[in-house]
Amino acid sequence: MSTYTLGLDFGTESARAVLVDVTTGQTVATAVHPYADGVIDERLPGMDRPLPPDWALQNPADWIAALERTIPAVLAESGVAPEQVVGLGVDFTACTVLPTTPTGAPLCQLELYRAQPHAWAKLWKHHAAQPQADRINELAALRGEPWLPRYGGKISSEWLMPKALQILEEAPEIYAAAATIVEGSDWIAWQLTGNLTRNACAAGYKACWHKVDGYPSPDFLAGLHPDFSGLYTEKVAGPVVPPGARVGGLTPEWAARLGLREGAPVAAPIIDAHSATLGGGVTGPGTMFLIMGTSTCHMLMAEEEKLVEGIAGVVEDGIAPGYFGYEAGQSAVGDIFAWFVEQGVPPAYHQEAAEQGVSLHQVLSRKAAALRPGESGLLALDWWNGNRSTLMDADLSGLLLGYSLTTKPEEIYRALIEATAFGTRTIIQAFTDQGLPVRSLVTGGGLTKNPLLMQIYADITGRELAVAGSEQVSALGAAMLASVAAGAQAGGHDTLAEAAAHMAPPPTQVYRPQPDNQPIYDILYAEYRKLYDYFGRGGNNVMKVLKRLRQGRREEE
Amino acid sequence: MSTYTLGLDFGTESARAVLVDVTTGQTVATAVHPYADGVIDERLPGMDRPLPPDWALQNPADWIAALERTIPAVLAESGVAPEQVVGLGVDFTACTVLPTTPTGAPLCQLELYRAQPHAWAKLWKHHAAQPQADRINELAALRGEPWLPRYGGKISSEWLMPKALQILEEAPEIYAAAATIVEGSDWIAWQLTGNLTRNACAAGYKACWHKVDGYPSPDFLAGLHPDFSGLYTEKVAGPVVPPGARVGGLTPEWAARLGLREGAPVAAPIIDAHSATLGGGVTGPGTMFLIMGTSTCHMLMAEEEKLVEGIAGVVEDGIAPGYFGYEAGQSAVGDIFAWFVEQGVPPAYHQEAAEQGVSLHQVLSRKAAALRPGESGLLALDWWNGNRSTLMDADLSGLLLGYSLTTKPEEIYRALIEATAFGTRTIIQAFTDQGLPVRSLVTGGGLTKNPLLMQIYADITGRELAVAGSEQVSALGAAMLASVAAGAQAGGHDTLAEAAAHMAPPPTQVYRPQPDNQPIYDILYAEYRKLYDYFGRGGNNVMKVLKRLRQGRREEE
């Protein structure tokens, strides 16, 4: 009897379920459910009062609806019997958190609180807690908090502490009423099993948890607000478990609602980007996984914990149990190309695309592919949206030099691609300089469809670059974790490596560095790094001066 | 009886005659004659053999035809009588030189030589003598030639020495046959009067003449080629006279051919850009004249001779007698905006221009005018075609920084305008740092029609910026020189200052620095200068590295 696991992937606008054959890795059915309320950033459902700027919420009822729609759908489509489904895995955006009652009811579902925005789930891209994040970073730096360097010296407004502090300060009654504040991912697992756990991935990358040191201290929290000291001991309590650990079995109620077997193991969840790493077949050290879309996330595992400059987080058991998971990032990649295509390309190119029935990206890529490295005479710094790794500086901005009166759009397009590849090479170098090996690369995401871009990344990084075999790497990763939660005896796998060997399809393509191009790119990379250090490390602060002037400020505050 | 002078302006594609009232400055008639052979850069007239790359010639017969067409035309149009025309002035492109017989017949008009390209007039933009220029610069630097620093340490392939050396090396029979090698301007005056003189403007700016030191020595010339030592003593002989000096009177033959009075004074010619300075009303120190088109020339007069960094030339009597004339330049200005409009603006803007029936420049200018200084967050180095003044470096290239994902085309357009204005401010500062005052600016040329650009120049330079009152500043300057050659007694003027007072119309508009904008531009200019020095003076040679890679070279030669 074939066995299957369910991978449940909760995204920003929709959720997806995949049903995967545990032995062959074949995805036998897929279903997608768009959230009815989508991203709530204008007003609460059914209410008139507008939300303040930078708010972004979700409705947990949408998540439940997604379970109830997609799981029966994939069972029906595939004809797989309930007893063949040996486990469920969940990946989720993060930090996406909600306050609940002691039994897990979202506060936003209580009549008493539903008009209160702070009672709803704060989506990862809720950025209204920036003032709280600023104060947390300031105090943590002042006190020399030991957890701060693990996050590159700064935490984001998207993370749990700022979001929770914002609730406490702006809606103390909600904070008081919240028995717990919980990631959407862990909340789903809690719903399905009745057990509240915290997955090490979200806890480590978004809530400042450390396997040995635990969470930031009550003493530190009290320095932010007298009523905040119990955040972790009271509101974020519960065991921290590595992704793929068994949270529990499906409750009879949920088994009935979903048409699954009672007691089917539910795996400890994982953040979607980290799940994609597993779905890309990367379950241990030496291979970096890149999710390349509007921005790029770089995932790497290693045997050791090291402080790597500008790495957004290092978490033991953060991606796969037994390894330290490292996460780095470039804050704009596909976004830069999209900006250029929208703002910087003259009509003749648009016309050519229309005539050929292809995208402007394709026209530019084809023309850019005809150029040899160095031919454009251009070099860029890919900081159109600041620099995440390795400089962690949002006030940096983009640079392009080498312009001449004969510079062509395709030359700029290629220079922008090259710049993002130099950015990735810089991140790789930050790891290898610390003795953490990066031998090859696996990629997933929308940009993998551009062969020119892929080849440039291989040439510039000097490493083989494989394109992940699955188009649904996140959901597949969740299904792999489900197989591990089940274990081999129950028709799953005992380790993630085994799961990957069976369930992660081989790469659709492997790009190899072209020996002719590498020496030229080495020269260009050296020049990139000179500019990187000069503009990024205080040699010339012109970008910060310009940012201030742009905001209408003349002097440093 | 009103008196008039003729201003004859010989350009690249055509010549123009203006007839100007000496007392009121009114231009009473204008005529333009396009050269039949235009710029000869593909093949000689009536011949099949293609010219080599970088060649650019003119046919002196076209200049004569222009005299014969335009002068009778303006007389006829205006009804002015021959005796009312009290003088003729000539301005001309330079260095535009031709070899002639002892009596002034162009060698290209002799049957013996007409198939030989070197017998024709080499136009200013003939760039095929670059190897000769390189060797001249190298040897001059090696020998520490005293004239070299007056030209910023390097002379151009456009100048007389390289052009003459090219004739000698590639067509020694032409060089031997040439009794003289003469500027087109001086050749015209020679034709009209029978007297061969050399105007101090062309001699100083293009032939390395100095009022005290004379020309480069035979010894130096011999170091370039054993037969070259007599260049100045034999081929470029003749008195050097300041613009506006009386070369002689119109010969009876020419008076008859043109319908003018025999003996009418012909003024010593001047280069067109320098003539424009006079036509713009600038006849002495303290006011800089800017001719702003595809590139910008900056003209300034001063009481003293100083070495100013990166100034293309300083010549006593070079513009107006009695003053040292300084010439600086920016190698691309309007060209940069034209490049951007052609290569960097998306369809919506083109459509808007078409719908409104205006140019894309106007659409961008209007949108850019709505921005406050600093609002774009962008800063550029205006080196799309290298940097002429103050760095004299053709291997530099353009830079734009401060890009974000919200950067708009009009923001880039404004940043490009600002960058060229910072370039002009840098040139002004080079003069004032040497104690040469620049109190205000007068401009002429196509870019003066853009009010946003003019205002930005006033704001950034912190100086009043007047737009010259005449649209034909070069031809008007020639007419002013003619009035001085005539003198007050003969119905002209005794000095250029008097001529300007009567003949140069008041500015069409004066732009004044806006006090609110200046402090912000001071901050931006300081940042511009930091980048200027860093990339332009060896702090970071990335632009040269990129140029080499663009040319397919990896290492410095």
mmCIF file of N, CA and C in Angstrom, chain B residues 398-463:
data_model
loop_
_atom_site.group_PDB
_atom_site.id
_atom_site.type_symbol
_atom_site.label_atom_id
_atom_site.label_comp_id
_atom_site.label_asym_id
_atom_site.label_seq_id
_atom_site.Cartn_x
_atom_site.Cartn_y
_atom_site.Cartn_z
ATOM 1 N N GLY B 398 29.841 57.754 -16.558
ATOM 2 C CA GLY B 398 28.753 58.295 -15.758
ATOM 3 C C GLY B 398 28.410 57.445 -14.541
ATOM 4 N N LEU B 399 27.882 58.103 -13.535
ATOM 5 C CA LEU B 399 27.484 57.421 -12.293
ATOM 6 C C LEU B 399 26.168 58.021 -11.819
ATOM 7 N N LEU B 400 25.294 57.146 -11.330
ATOM 8 C CA LEU B 400 24.055 57.610 -10.719
ATOM 9 C C LEU B 400 23.849 56.788 -9.462
ATOM 10 N N LEU B 401 23.641 57.461 -8.340
ATOM 11 C CA LEU B 401 23.389 56.692 -7.118
ATOM 12 C C LEU B 401 22.209 57.272 -6.375
ATOM 13 N N GLY B 402 21.668 56.447 -5.478
ATOM 14 C CA GLY B 402 20.491 56.846 -4.730
ATOM 15 C C GLY B 402 19.212 56.187 -5.251
ATOM 16 N N TYR B 403 19.372 55.246 -6.181
ATOM 17 C CA TYR B 403 18.210 54.563 -6.742
ATOM 18 C C TYR B 403 17.396 53.851 -5.651
ATOM 19 N N SER B 404 16.075 53.923 -5.782
ATOM 20 C CA SER B 404 15.201 53.090 -4.953
ATOM 21 C C SER B 404 14.168 52.455 -5.870
ATOM 22 N N LEU B 405 13.320 51.619 -5.283
ATOM 23 C CA LEU B 405 12.288 50.962 -6.086
ATOM 24 C C LEU B 405 11.198 51.930 -6.519
ATOM 25 N N THR B 406 11.231 53.162 -5.990
ATOM 26 C CA THR B 406 10.228 54.154 -6.383
ATOM 27 C C THR B 406 10.824 55.251 -7.260
ATOM 28 N N THR B 407 12.074 55.113 -7.664
ATOM 29 C CA THR B 407 12.707 56.134 -8.511
ATOM 30 C C THR B 407 11.956 56.284 -9.835
ATOM 31 N N LYS B 408 11.683 57.534 -10.183
ATOM 32 C CA LYS B 408 10.900 57.838 -11.386
ATOM 33 C C LYS B 408 11.799 58.490 -12.454
ATOM 34 N N PRO B 409 11.419 58.349 -13.741
ATOM 35 C CA PRO B 409 12.219 58.954 -14.819
ATOM 36 C C PRO B 409 12.476 60.447 -14.623
ATOM 37 N N GLU B 410 11.459 61.198 -14.159
ATOM 38 C CA GLU B 410 11.672 62.637 -14.014
ATOM 39 C C GLU B 410 12.684 62.938 -12.898
ATOM 40 N N GLU B 411 12.792 62.026 -11.936
ATOM 41 C CA GLU B 411 13.795 62.213 -10.881
ATOM 42 C C GLU B 411 15.197 62.018 -11.448
ATOM 43 N N ILE B 412 15.331 61.020 -12.309
ATOM 44 C CA ILE B 412 16.633 60.807 -12.958
ATOM 45 C C ILE B 412 16.970 62.001 -13.848
ATOM 46 N N TYR B 413 15.976 62.448 -14.605
ATOM 47 C CA TYR B 413 16.191 63.581 -15.511
ATOM 48 C C TYR B 413 16.691 64.794 -14.732
ATOM 49 N N ARG B 414 16.041 65.070 -13.615
ATOM 50 C CA ARG B 414 16.466 66.214 -12.798
ATOM 51 C C ARG B 414 17.866 65.995 -12.233
ATOM 52 N N ALA B 415 18.149 64.784 -11.789
ATOM 53 C CA ALA B 415 19.478 64.493 -11.242
ATOM 54 C C ALA B 415 20.555 64.684 -12.308
ATOM 55 N N LEU B 416 20.231 64.348 -13.551
ATOM 56 C CA LEU B 416 21.205 64.532 -14.636
ATOM 57 C C LEU B 416 21.449 66.022 -14.891
ATOM 58 N N ILE B 417 20.376 66.802 -14.893
ATOM 59 C CA ILE B 417 20.543 68.257 -15.053
ATOM 60 C C ILE B 417 21.393 68.806 -13.906
ATOM 61 N N GLU B 418 21.049 68.398 -12.690
ATOM 62 C CA GLU B 418 21.793 68.895 -11.527
ATOM 63 C C GLU B 418 23.272 68.519 -11.621
ATOM 64 N N ALA B 419 23.543 67.297 -12.091
ATOM 65 C CA ALA B 419 24.934 66.853 -12.178
ATOM 66 C C ALA B 419 25.735 67.735 -13.133
ATOM 67 N N THR B 420 25.112 68.102 -14.270
ATOM 68 C CA THR B 420 25.851 68.967 -15.192
ATOM 69 C C THR B 420 26.063 70.346 -14.570
ATOM 70 N N ALA B 421 25.108 70.785 -13.771
ATOM 71 C CA ALA B 421 25.278 72.078 -13.090
ATOM 72 C C ALA B 421 26.372 71.992 -12.031
ATOM 73 N N PHE B 422 26.450 70.868 -11.330
ATOM 74 C CA PHE B 422 27.555 70.691 -10.375
ATOM 75 C C PHE B 422 28.895 70.682 -11.121
ATOM 76 N N GLY B 423 28.889 70.106 -12.332
ATOM 77 C CA GLY B 423 30.106 70.110 -13.140
ATOM 78 C C GLY B 423 30.533 71.528 -13.478
ATOM 79 N N THR B 424 29.557 72.372 -13.824
ATOM 80 C CA THR B 424 29.871 73.780 -14.105
ATOM 81 C C THR B 424 30.345 74.494 -12.849
ATOM 82 N N ARG B 425 29.708 74.199 -11.725
ATOM 83 C CA ARG B 425 30.154 74.828 -10.476
ATOM 84 C C ARG B 425 31.595 74.432 -10.147
ATOM 85 N N THR B 426 31.938 73.182 -10.452
ATOM 86 C CA THR B 426 33.311 72.714 -10.216
ATOM 87 C C THR B 426 34.296 73.518 -11.064
ATOM 88 N N ILE B 427 33.922 73.792 -12.294
ATOM 89 C CA ILE B 427 34.781 74.577 -13.190
ATOM 90 C C ILE B 427 34.904 76.011 -12.672
ATOM 91 N N ILE B 428 33.777 76.577 -12.271
ATOM 92 C CA ILE B 428 33.811 77.936 -11.709
ATOM 93 C C ILE B 428 34.737 77.977 -10.503
ATOM 94 N N GLN B 429 34.616 76.940 -9.667
ATOM 95 C CA GLN B 429 35.441 76.923 -8.458
ATOM 96 C C GLN B 429 36.927 76.809 -8.793
ATOM 97 N N ALA B 430 37.238 76.066 -9.880
ATOM 98 C CA ALA B 430 38.640 75.960 -10.290
ATOM 99 C C ALA B 430 39.191 77.346 -10.626
ATOM 100 N N PHE B 431 38.380 78.195 -11.253
ATOM 101 C CA PHE B 431 38.816 79.558 -11.566
ATOM 102 C C PHE B 431 38.938 80.409 -10.298
ATOM 103 N N THR B 432 37.893 80.386 -9.491
ATOM 104 C CA THR B 432 37.907 81.271 -8.321
ATOM 105 C C THR B 432 38.971 80.841 -7.321
ATOM 106 N N ASP B 433 39.261 79.538 -7.254
ATOM 107 C CA ASP B 433 40.339 79.080 -6.375
ATOM 108 C C ASP B 433 41.680 79.683 -6.792
ATOM 109 N N GLN B 434 41.803 80.046 -8.064
ATOM 110 C CA GLN B 434 43.040 80.670 -8.566
ATOM 111 C C GLN B 434 42.967 82.189 -8.504
ATOM 112 N N GLY B 435 41.891 82.691 -7.900
ATOM 113 C CA GLY B 435 41.766 84.142 -7.785
ATOM 114 C C GLY B 435 41.209 84.810 -9.031
ATOM 115 N N LEU B 436 40.670 84.030 -9.949
ATOM 116 C CA LEU B 436 40.059 84.604 -11.143
ATOM 117 C C LEU B 436 38.557 84.702 -10.896
ATOM 118 N N PRO B 437 38.026 85.923 -10.828
ATOM 119 C CA PRO B 437 36.639 86.066 -10.388
ATOM 120 C C PRO B 437 35.620 85.626 -11.441
ATOM 121 N N VAL B 438 34.541 84.999 -10.965
ATOM 122 C CA VAL B 438 33.384 84.662 -11.808
ATOM 123 C C VAL B 438 32.162 85.177 -11.052
ATOM 124 N N ARG B 439 31.746 86.385 -11.405
ATOM 125 C CA ARG B 439 30.669 86.992 -10.620
ATOM 126 C C ARG B 439 29.291 86.633 -11.143
ATOM 127 N N SER B 440 29.163 86.471 -12.439
ATOM 128 C CA SER B 440 27.848 86.118 -12.990
ATOM 129 C C SER B 440 28.049 85.338 -14.278
ATOM 130 N N LEU B 441 26.970 84.843 -14.804
ATOM 131 C CA LEU B 441 27.026 83.960 -15.967
ATOM 132 C C LEU B 441 26.103 84.473 -17.074
ATOM 133 N N VAL B 442 26.560 84.332 -18.297
ATOM 134 C CA VAL B 442 25.697 84.562 -19.450
ATOM 135 C C VAL B 442 25.701 83.286 -20.272
ATOM 136 N N THR B 443 24.559 82.904 -20.790
ATOM 137 C CA THR B 443 24.478 81.647 -21.533
ATOM 138 C C THR B 443 23.876 81.855 -22.908
ATOM 139 N N GLY B 444 24.299 81.001 -23.801
ATOM 140 C CA GLY B 444 23.700 80.921 -25.121
ATOM 141 C C GLY B 444 23.620 79.459 -25.511
ATOM 142 N N GLY B 445 22.887 79.182 -26.585
ATOM 143 C CA GLY B 445 22.795 77.795 -27.044
ATOM 144 C C GLY B 445 21.433 77.206 -26.773
ATOM 145 N N GLY B 446 21.219 76.001 -27.301
ATOM 146 C CA GLY B 446 19.902 75.383 -27.286
ATOM 147 C C GLY B 446 19.325 75.142 -25.904
ATOM 148 N N LEU B 447 20.164 74.819 -24.933
ATOM 149 C CA LEU B 447 19.631 74.459 -23.614
ATOM 150 C C LEU B 447 19.049 75.644 -22.858
ATOM 151 N N THR B 448 19.369 76.871 -23.323
ATOM 152 C CA THR B 448 18.837 78.039 -22.602
ATOM 153 C C THR B 448 17.321 78.115 -22.701
ATOM 154 N N LYS B 449 16.737 77.316 -23.590
ATOM 155 C CA LYS B 449 15.266 77.347 -23.739
ATOM 156 C C LYS B 449 14.556 76.558 -22.647
ATOM 157 N N ASN B 450 15.320 75.858 -21.798
ATOM 158 C CA ASN B 450 14.708 75.063 -20.726
ATOM 159 C C ASN B 450 14.791 75.826 -19.405
ATOM 160 N N PRO B 451 13.672 76.434 -18.968
ATOM 161 C CA PRO B 451 13.710 77.281 -17.761
ATOM 162 C C PRO B 451 14.075 76.507 -16.497
ATOM 163 N N LEU B 452 13.650 75.241 -16.403
ATOM 164 C CA LEU B 452 14.010 74.447 -15.221
ATOM 165 C C LEU B 452 15.526 74.309 -15.145
ATOM 166 N N LEU B 453 16.130 73.965 -16.265
ATOM 167 C CA LEU B 453 17.579 73.788 -16.308
ATOM 168 C C LEU B 453 18.287 75.092 -15.953
ATOM 169 N N MET B 454 17.822 76.194 -16.503
ATOM 170 C CA MET B 454 18.444 77.494 -16.223
ATOM 171 C C MET B 454 18.347 77.831 -14.734
ATOM 172 N N GLN B 455 17.168 77.595 -14.147
ATOM 173 C CA GLN B 455 16.996 77.917 -12.725
ATOM 174 C C GLN B 455 17.898 77.044 -11.862
ATOM 175 N N ILE B 456 18.001 75.768 -12.229
ATOM 176 C CA ILE B 456 18.869 74.862 -11.466
ATOM 177 C C ILE B 456 20.326 75.336 -11.551
ATOM 178 N N TYR B 457 20.739 75.798 -12.728
ATOM 179 C CA TYR B 457 22.114 76.305 -12.855
ATOM 180 C C TYR B 457 22.327 77.541 -11.973
ATOM 181 N N ALA B 458 21.330 78.425 -11.927
ATOM 182 C CA ALA B 458 21.462 79.603 -11.063
ATOM 183 C C ALA B 458 21.540 79.187 -9.596
ATOM 184 N N ASP B 459 20.667 78.258 -9.215
ATOM 185 C CA ASP B 459 20.638 77.814 -7.814
ATOM 186 C C ASP B 459 21.948 77.130 -7.425
ATOM 187 N N ILE B 460 22.436 76.274 -8.307
ATOM 188 C CA ILE B 460 23.603 75.461 -7.958
ATOM 189 C C ILE B 460 24.892 76.271 -8.019
ATOM 190 N N THR B 461 24.982 77.186 -8.984
ATOM 191 C CA THR B 461 26.203 78.001 -9.036
ATOM 192 C C THR B 461 26.122 79.181 -8.073
ATOM 193 N N GLY B 462 24.914 79.493 -7.590
ATOM 194 C CA GLY B 462 24.745 80.634 -6.698
ATOM 195 C C GLY B 462 25.001 81.962 -7.396
ATOM 196 N N ARG B 463 24.776 81.993 -8.701
ATOM 197 C CA ARG B 463 25.075 83.190 -9.487
ATOM 198 C C ARG B 463 23.916 83.528 -10.416
#
